[in-house]
mmCIF file of N, CA and C in Angstrom:
data_model
loop_
_atom_site.group_PDB
_atom_site.id
_atom_site.type_symbol
_atom_site.label_atom_id
_atom_site.label_comp_id
_atom_site.label_asym_id
_atom_site.label_seq_id
_atom_site.Cartn_x
_atom_site.Cartn_y
_atom_site.Cartn_z
ATOM 1 N N MET A 171 125.475 23.961 137.189
ATOM 2 C CA MET A 171 126.120 23.104 136.219
ATOM 3 C C MET A 171 127.199 23.903 135.482
ATOM 4 N N LYS A 172 128.322 23.263 135.236
ATOM 5 C CA LYS A 172 129.446 23.940 134.616
ATOM 6 C C LYS A 172 129.261 24.008 133.095
ATOM 7 N N ASP A 173 129.508 25.189 132.527
ATOM 8 C CA ASP A 173 129.416 25.360 131.080
ATOM 9 C C ASP A 173 130.652 24.783 130.408
ATOM 10 N N ILE A 174 130.441 24.197 129.250
ATOM 11 C CA ILE A 174 131.539 23.679 128.452
ATOM 12 C C ILE A 174 131.828 24.701 127.358
ATOM 13 N N ILE A 175 133.060 25.146 127.289
ATOM 14 C CA ILE A 175 133.455 26.144 126.303
ATOM 15 C C ILE A 175 134.379 25.485 125.288
ATOM 16 N N ILE A 176 133.987 25.579 124.030
ATOM 17 C CA ILE A 176 134.813 25.050 122.948
ATOM 18 C C ILE A 176 135.482 26.245 122.283
ATOM 19 N N THR A 177 136.788 26.280 122.375
ATOM 20 C CA THR A 177 137.529 27.429 121.867
ATOM 21 C C THR A 177 137.529 27.463 120.346
ATOM 22 N N ARG A 178 137.838 28.633 119.822
ATOM 23 C CA ARG A 178 137.917 28.803 118.376
ATOM 24 C C ARG A 178 139.019 27.919 117.791
ATOM 25 N N ARG A 179 140.104 27.775 118.520
ATOM 26 C CA ARG A 179 141.214 26.932 118.056
ATOM 27 C C ARG A 179 140.773 25.479 117.924
ATOM 28 N N ARG A 180 140.023 24.979 118.903
ATOM 29 C CA ARG A 180 139.532 23.599 118.871
ATOM 30 C C ARG A 180 138.542 23.426 117.717
ATOM 31 N N GLN A 181 137.696 24.416 117.490
ATOM 32 C CA GLN A 181 136.742 24.338 116.385
ATOM 33 C C GLN A 181 137.462 24.263 115.046
ATOM 34 N N ARG A 182 138.498 25.082 114.875
ATOM 35 C CA ARG A 182 139.271 25.043 113.634
ATOM 36 C C ARG A 182 139.972 23.705 113.461
ATOM 37 N N THR A 183 140.507 23.173 114.554
ATOM 38 C CA THR A 183 141.187 21.883 114.484
ATOM 39 C C THR A 183 140.214 20.784 114.064
ATOM 40 N N GLU A 184 139.034 20.773 114.655
ATOM 41 C CA GLU A 184 138.056 19.749 114.317
ATOM 42 C C GLU A 184 137.556 19.915 112.890
ATOM 43 N N LEU A 185 137.399 21.144 112.442
ATOM 44 C CA LEU A 185 136.989 21.377 111.067
ATOM 45 C C LEU A 185 138.052 20.893 110.092
ATOM 46 N N ARG A 186 139.307 21.128 110.415
ATOM 47 C CA ARG A 186 140.403 20.631 109.569
ATOM 48 C C ARG A 186 140.402 19.108 109.518
ATOM 49 N N MET A 187 140.174 18.479 110.672
ATOM 50 C CA MET A 187 140.128 17.015 110.706
ATOM 51 C C MET A 187 138.996 16.482 109.828
ATOM 52 N N PHE A 188 137.839 17.141 109.901
ATOM 53 C CA PHE A 188 136.723 16.699 109.065
ATOM 54 C C PHE A 188 137.022 16.927 107.587
ATOM 55 N N LEU A 189 137.658 18.039 107.262
ATOM 56 C CA LEU A 189 138.008 18.295 105.862
ATOM 57 C C LEU A 189 139.002 17.265 105.339
ATOM 58 N N ILE A 190 139.923 16.844 106.180
ATOM 59 C CA ILE A 190 140.871 15.802 105.791
ATOM 60 C C ILE A 190 140.119 14.496 105.530
ATOM 61 N N CYS A 191 139.163 14.170 106.395
ATOM 62 C CA CYS A 191 138.353 12.964 106.196
ATOM 63 C C CYS A 191 137.552 13.066 104.896
ATOM 64 N N PHE A 192 137.021 14.252 104.597
ATOM 65 C CA PHE A 192 136.265 14.442 103.359
ATOM 66 C C PHE A 192 137.172 14.275 102.141
ATOM 67 N N VAL A 193 138.367 14.827 102.191
ATOM 68 C CA VAL A 193 139.298 14.700 101.069
ATOM 69 C C VAL A 193 139.671 13.238 100.852
ATOM 70 N N ILE A 194 139.898 12.505 101.931
ATOM 71 C CA ILE A 194 140.217 11.076 101.809
ATOM 72 C C ILE A 194 139.062 10.330 101.157
ATOM 73 N N ALA A 195 137.845 10.598 101.615
ATOM 74 C CA ALA A 195 136.669 9.941 101.040
ATOM 75 C C ALA A 195 136.501 10.313 99.570
ATOM 76 N N PHE A 196 136.718 11.567 99.234
ATOM 77 C CA PHE A 196 136.587 12.012 97.848
ATOM 78 C C PHE A 196 137.635 11.351 96.959
ATOM 79 N N LEU A 197 138.877 11.276 97.456
ATOM 80 C CA LEU A 197 139.930 10.635 96.670
ATOM 81 C C LEU A 197 139.655 9.145 96.477
ATOM 82 N N LEU A 198 139.116 8.499 97.488
ATOM 83 C CA LEU A 198 138.743 7.092 97.334
ATOM 84 C C LEU A 198 137.640 6.939 96.292
ATOM 85 N N ASN A 199 136.734 7.889 96.234
ATOM 86 C CA ASN A 199 135.687 7.867 95.219
ATOM 87 C C ASN A 199 136.288 8.046 93.827
ATOM 88 N N VAL A 200 137.235 8.941 93.690
ATOM 89 C CA VAL A 200 137.895 9.147 92.396
ATOM 90 C C VAL A 200 138.625 7.872 91.962
ATOM 91 N N VAL A 201 139.316 7.248 92.899
ATOM 92 C CA VAL A 201 140.017 5.998 92.580
ATOM 93 C C VAL A 201 139.025 4.928 92.151
ATOM 94 N N ALA A 202 137.900 4.820 92.843
ATOM 95 C CA ALA A 202 136.889 3.825 92.472
ATOM 96 C C ALA A 202 136.319 4.105 91.091
ATOM 97 N N ILE A 203 136.124 5.356 90.758
ATOM 98 C CA ILE A 203 135.609 5.709 89.430
ATOM 99 C C ILE A 203 136.616 5.334 88.350
ATOM 100 N N ILE A 204 137.889 5.553 88.639
ATOM 101 C CA ILE A 204 138.929 5.199 87.666
ATOM 102 C C ILE A 204 139.038 3.682 87.521
ATOM 103 N N VAL A 205 139.027 2.972 88.639
ATOM 104 C CA VAL A 205 139.187 1.514 88.601
ATOM 105 C C VAL A 205 138.014 0.856 87.884
ATOM 106 N N TYR A 206 136.811 1.295 88.158
ATOM 107 C CA TYR A 206 135.626 0.678 87.560
ATOM 108 C C TYR A 206 135.200 1.368 86.267
ATOM 109 N N THR A 207 136.009 2.249 85.754
ATOM 110 C CA THR A 207 135.775 2.985 84.510
ATOM 111 C C THR A 207 134.349 3.536 84.415
ATOM 112 N N ALA A 208 133.920 4.181 85.451
ATOM 113 C CA ALA A 208 132.610 4.838 85.461
ATOM 114 C C ALA A 208 132.751 6.237 84.871
ATOM 115 N N SER A 209 131.634 6.843 84.619
ATOM 116 C CA SER A 209 131.677 8.195 84.037
ATOM 117 C C SER A 209 132.034 9.216 85.116
ATOM 118 N N ALA A 210 132.504 10.357 84.658
ATOM 119 C CA ALA A 210 132.882 11.424 85.588
ATOM 120 C C ALA A 210 131.661 12.002 86.294
ATOM 121 N N TRP A 211 130.492 11.764 85.752
ATOM 122 C CA TRP A 211 129.245 12.222 86.360
ATOM 123 C C TRP A 211 129.070 11.626 87.763
ATOM 124 N N GLU A 212 129.695 10.502 88.014
ATOM 125 C CA GLU A 212 129.615 9.845 89.323
ATOM 126 C C GLU A 212 130.206 10.714 90.439
ATOM 127 N N LEU A 213 131.121 11.599 90.112
ATOM 128 C CA LEU A 213 131.677 12.501 91.127
ATOM 129 C C LEU A 213 130.588 13.365 91.746
ATOM 130 N N ILE A 214 129.642 13.784 90.930
ATOM 131 C CA ILE A 214 128.567 14.647 91.421
ATOM 132 C C ILE A 214 127.450 13.824 92.046
ATOM 133 N N THR A 215 127.079 12.731 91.393
ATOM 134 C CA THR A 215 125.931 11.961 91.866
ATOM 135 C C THR A 215 126.206 11.195 93.148
ATOM 136 N N SER A 216 127.452 10.908 93.430
ATOM 137 C CA SER A 216 127.764 10.137 94.635
ATOM 138 C C SER A 216 128.298 11.013 95.773
ATOM 139 N N ILE A 217 128.097 12.311 95.696
ATOM 140 C CA ILE A 217 128.649 13.212 96.720
ATOM 141 C C ILE A 217 128.035 12.939 98.092
ATOM 142 N N PHE A 218 126.770 12.511 98.143
ATOM 143 C CA PHE A 218 126.162 12.214 99.436
ATOM 144 C C PHE A 218 126.782 10.963 100.077
ATOM 145 N N TYR A 219 127.146 10.000 99.245
ATOM 146 C CA TYR A 219 127.854 8.823 99.764
ATOM 147 C C TYR A 219 129.237 9.206 100.274
ATOM 148 N N VAL A 220 129.875 10.097 99.561
ATOM 149 C CA VAL A 220 131.198 10.577 99.975
ATOM 150 C C VAL A 220 131.083 11.317 101.301
ATOM 151 N N LEU A 221 130.083 12.164 101.420
ATOM 152 C CA LEU A 221 129.874 12.900 102.658
ATOM 153 C C LEU A 221 129.569 11.953 103.822
ATOM 154 N N THR A 222 128.745 10.955 103.569
ATOM 155 C CA THR A 222 128.435 9.962 104.605
ATOM 156 C C THR A 222 129.684 9.209 105.026
ATOM 157 N N PHE A 223 130.501 8.805 104.071
ATOM 158 C CA PHE A 223 131.732 8.098 104.394
ATOM 159 C C PHE A 223 132.705 9.000 105.139
ATOM 160 N N ALA A 224 132.722 10.287 104.802
ATOM 161 C CA ALA A 224 133.579 11.236 105.514
ATOM 162 C C ALA A 224 133.140 11.352 106.974
ATOM 163 N N VAL A 225 131.846 11.371 107.218
ATOM 164 C CA VAL A 225 131.344 11.423 108.600
ATOM 165 C C VAL A 225 131.729 10.148 109.344
ATOM 166 N N VAL A 226 131.618 9.002 108.687
ATOM 167 C CA VAL A 226 132.014 7.735 109.316
ATOM 168 C C VAL A 226 133.505 7.748 109.649
ATOM 169 N N LEU A 227 134.331 8.228 108.724
ATOM 170 C CA LEU A 227 135.772 8.333 108.990
ATOM 171 C C LEU A 227 136.055 9.265 110.168
ATOM 172 N N TYR A 228 135.339 10.385 110.212
ATOM 173 C CA TYR A 228 135.551 11.348 111.287
ATOM 174 C C TYR A 228 135.151 10.751 112.637
ATOM 175 N N VAL A 229 134.026 10.063 112.687
ATOM 176 C CA VAL A 229 133.586 9.440 113.943
ATOM 177 C C VAL A 229 134.585 8.373 114.382
ATOM 178 N N ALA A 230 135.090 7.592 113.436
ATOM 179 C CA ALA A 230 136.104 6.594 113.769
ATOM 180 C C ALA A 230 137.364 7.261 114.302
ATOM 181 N N TRP A 231 137.766 8.376 113.694
ATOM 182 C CA TRP A 231 138.951 9.107 114.135
ATOM 183 C C TRP A 231 138.754 9.664 115.546
ATOM 184 N N VAL A 232 137.567 10.193 115.817
ATOM 185 C CA VAL A 232 137.267 10.705 117.154
ATOM 186 C C VAL A 232 137.322 9.568 118.172
ATOM 187 N N PHE A 233 136.796 8.419 117.813
ATOM 188 C CA PHE A 233 136.825 7.262 118.711
ATOM 189 C C PHE A 233 138.261 6.836 119.022
ATOM 190 N N VAL A 234 139.103 6.805 118.005
ATOM 191 C CA VAL A 234 140.511 6.430 118.205
ATOM 192 C C VAL A 234 141.205 7.444 119.119
ATOM 193 N N ARG A 235 140.928 8.729 118.902
ATOM 194 C CA ARG A 235 141.540 9.755 119.751
ATOM 195 C C ARG A 235 141.056 9.646 121.189
ATOM 196 N N LEU A 236 139.773 9.388 121.389
ATOM 197 C CA LEU A 236 139.247 9.226 122.745
ATOM 198 C C LEU A 236 139.881 8.032 123.449
ATOM 199 N N LEU A 237 140.049 6.930 122.727
ATOM 200 C CA LEU A 237 140.731 5.775 123.308
ATOM 201 C C LEU A 237 142.168 6.112 123.692
ATOM 202 N N TYR A 238 142.873 6.791 122.799
ATOM 203 C CA TYR A 238 144.261 7.138 123.051
ATOM 204 C C TYR A 238 144.396 8.028 124.286
ATOM 205 N N TYR A 239 143.600 9.095 124.336
ATOM 206 C CA TYR A 239 143.710 10.014 125.470
ATOM 207 C C TYR A 239 143.176 9.393 126.760
ATOM 208 N N GLY A 240 142.203 8.512 126.639
ATOM 209 C CA GLY A 240 141.714 7.820 127.826
ATOM 210 C C GLY A 240 142.758 6.894 128.420
ATOM 211 N N ILE A 241 143.434 6.133 127.572
ATOM 212 C CA ILE A 241 144.498 5.240 128.033
ATOM 213 C C ILE A 241 145.669 6.046 128.575
ATOM 214 N N LYS A 242 145.991 7.140 127.899
ATOM 215 C CA LYS A 242 147.085 8.004 128.353
ATOM 216 C C LYS A 242 146.773 8.578 129.733
ATOM 217 N N ARG A 243 145.529 8.980 129.930
ATOM 218 C CA ARG A 243 145.134 9.548 131.225
ATOM 219 C C ARG A 243 145.154 8.488 132.334
ATOM 220 N N LEU A 244 144.730 7.271 132.015
ATOM 221 C CA LEU A 244 144.773 6.185 132.995
ATOM 222 C C LEU A 244 146.210 5.868 133.386
ATOM 223 N N ASN A 245 147.122 5.892 132.413
ATOM 224 C CA ASN A 245 148.523 5.614 132.712
ATOM 225 C C ASN A 245 149.137 6.690 133.603
ATOM 226 N N THR A 246 148.775 7.956 133.398
ATOM 227 C CA THR A 246 149.343 9.002 134.229
ATOM 228 C C THR A 246 148.769 8.955 135.641
ATOM 229 N N LYS A 247 147.530 8.529 135.800
ATOM 230 C CA LYS A 247 146.952 8.398 137.141
ATOM 231 C C LYS A 247 147.565 7.225 137.896
ATOM 232 N N ASN A 248 147.881 6.152 137.169
ATOM 233 C CA ASN A 248 148.468 4.970 137.818
ATOM 234 C C ASN A 248 149.915 5.213 138.223
ATOM 235 N N ASN A 249 150.607 6.096 137.544
ATOM 236 C CA ASN A 249 152.023 6.354 137.841
ATOM 237 C C ASN A 249 152.202 7.238 139.065
ATOM 238 N N LYS A 250 151.158 7.915 139.511
ATOM 239 C CA LYS A 250 151.305 8.816 140.653
ATOM 240 C C LYS A 250 151.281 8.093 141.952
#
């Protein structure tokens, strides 16, 4: 069976993508706290919800990328 090797560059790229998703989720939480005039304590108490939403965003992003590269690969095979 062939081993799958994930390079350090790919790991850094994926970590950056997840951090971007986390920042987006955190900023949405800050906006919600401001809009609903909740206390600043909500930033700490809702961190698990933010983390969960960041994972959901990341999985959605991975799905979109897989669709894009899958369609791109099908188009290049059909053109040959």
